[in-house]
Amino acid sequence: MAELTAAAGSGSEANTAGNPTDVAMAYLQDEKTDGDLANLNLGELDLTTDEFILDEVDIHIQANLEDDLVKEALKTGVDLRQYSKQVESELQRIEQASIKDYIKESQNIALLHNQITACDSILERMEGMLSGFQSDLSSISSEIQTLQQQSVSMNVRLKNRQAVRSHLSQLVDELVVPGAMISTILDSPVTEQEFLEQLHELNNKINFAKELSFRETLACSDIQDIVDRLKLKAVSKIREFILQKIYSFRKPMTNYQIPQNTLLKYRFFYQFLLANERTVAKEIRDEYVDTMSKIYYSYFKSYSGRLLKVQYEEVADKDDLMGVEDTAKKGFFSKPSLKSRNTIFTLGQRGAILSPAELEGPILVPHTAQRGDSRYPYETLFRSQHYALLDNGCREFLFLSDFFMVTGNSALDLFNSIMGKTLSMFLKSMSTYVSDCYDSIAVFLCIHIILRFRAITAKRNIPALDKYWEAVLELLWPRFELILEMNIHSIRHTDPQKLGVLDTRPHYITRRYAEFSSAIVSINQTFPNERTNALLGQLQVEVENFVLKMAAEFPSRRDQLIFLINNYDMMLSVLMERAADDSKEVEGFQQLLLARTQEFIEEILSPPFGGMIAFVKEAEALMEKGQLDRLKNEEARITQLVRGFSSTWKQSVESMSQDVMRSFTNFKNGTSIIQGALTQLIQYYHGFHKVLNQPTFRSLAVRSELINLHHLMVEVKKHKPNF
């Protein structure tokens, strides 16, 4: 059908468009022409011509031999000439049939040809329209591109103008000095918020003018004069205001913290002066330093002097040492003195000053204390004085750092220029007091007050008083160690024969030691100091030696043991009341008390039961060696021991209990000793039973008189004292 269409379109459209038969005949004519050409080509294939290339013929033959029909014809042995004619006739027949089909369909072919022609015409018109559209679109695209370029160019110009406008407007705004600023700076009081706001603006204009002058901007000269005059006026008003506030500090009974807080509200004033008029800023700073230095010095000098008037009148002196004989007279109706109460060695309620509530409590008001006739130990006055210093010092350091805008060493130098005179006065006064102080507990409490105050300032991040704390500690530590060494020396050189009548009760020197040692140990727990622990160790050794020297003055070993036990028990009780149970002092005296108690139990059991005890020890030693038979001739001795114990043990136990309770001041300790003695007695009697149950003594008739051990334990419990 495609070939038919092509043939139909190849003729003249004017001649054949309306006649279908002519169209078909034209097509057949073309087909015939094509057949002639094919025959012509076959005719030209002359195998006898000289131009024929044999190689090509060979290739052509080989290609035809590969054809399936040719292969089949060769196989069947068909005559090729005959076969060729047969094919040709078949082709002619098919050609005739095809022509008839074409003629038969000529109407349809003609109709199709006309439709195709119409379509070509329509498509041609559409092609023209599309070409026009393409041309228009090309024109529009070029116009859009032109508009885009123009838009980019306009956008760049707009941005440039905006940038220039912002810079110019900022420059103009900074250069223009509004009338409101001039009137506010000239007429408004410095305390008004509007003045502070305009001062900020003026400061910005001054800085901007300086910046423009470095760039040599000509417009800067237009405003320089008025800005300078406004600056001078602002500086003058600010100077007058700040100096008035500083001078108000000097009025009597003035709470200087109120004007300080006012100055902090206007801290920008000093910043403005520092940036624009350093001479005036230095004048104000120097005036403040001079004023506050005098105020603090006057206040603390007066306060310290008034505090000393409420101190205890009687204080420790160089004779109030631990090893000095207690010769203070006591009257029945007289008020006991400080020395007679041994308060210089006793902590009592003095340690409460280290509690957080009292350590940071309100300071003492001297005139109130004087009206109430109250008196305080030195450490209470010391705490009040130094807490006032800490509180004022921290506040002053923060004010200086904030208002004068100083940090680091500059802040410390400025603080020292104000507080230095006051701190030197404190150190001088303290040095005078410490050089003549013999109250070691007061000095030690002052040391720990300073240690805690130093921790407080460190927590507040205020380094201003760090050097002062160190200077105070350098004064107090050597004095405390000196007083402690003096007490050690006094005990070491104490003569027991000069201490009056001997008594088995706890000695007042050991009581002094116990109170003093427990006080120092309890205070030292929070901030341990190895030097203090070492000195306490030396003191303990000297006290132990002193107790042994005193015990040696008693003629009997029994009295010696009673004296030792009473003193060890008293010292241990006092130490355990304040110090930790695992402290070195407590452990040492526990071991000494246990050893002496065991020895005393043996001592009191010896008179009534010594014979039995000696026999049990001797028999047990021989039993270990297997030589118990050496005692089989001791029947009379054993009989005497058995009957003697049975007849006298109750009276002996009763007498022993009463004697022990009279000998020891601590009922609890006496009870413990009685229990230990009775337990030891039962153990010895149990050993006596074991010895007599040995084969050597089983035949003794006196064994039947032995007291039943369980019965003995029941009876012994009846003699157990209850307190």
Tab-separated table of C-alpha atoms in Angstrom, residues 5 65 114 268 272 307 341 348 383 386 518 535 539 541 620 627 682 701:
chain	number	residue	atom	x	y	z
A	5	THR	CA	0.701	5.668	-2.358
A	65	LEU	CA	24.293	-21.271	-3.063
A	114	ASN	CA	-7.207	12.967	-2.108
A	268	PHE	CA	28.220	55.040	84.040
A	272	PHE	CA	32.168	58.585	81.162
A	307	LEU	CA	34.920	45.843	122.333
A	341	ARG	CA	37.276	27.059	137.609
A	348	GLY	CA	32.724	24.517	127.747
A	383	ARG	CA	35.009	36.956	115.989
A	386	HIS	CA	36.768	40.184	112.158
A	518	SER	CA	39.555	17.178	124.370
A	535	LEU	CA	52.433	18.823	120.312
A	539	LEU	CA	51.701	16.661	126.057
A	541	VAL	CA	53.424	11.574	127.034
A	620	GLU	CA	48.020	-25.551	135.893
A	627	GLN	CA	54.057	-33.282	136.679
A	682	ILE	CA	34.656	-17.623	139.073
A	701	ALA	CA	37.257	-36.752	150.453
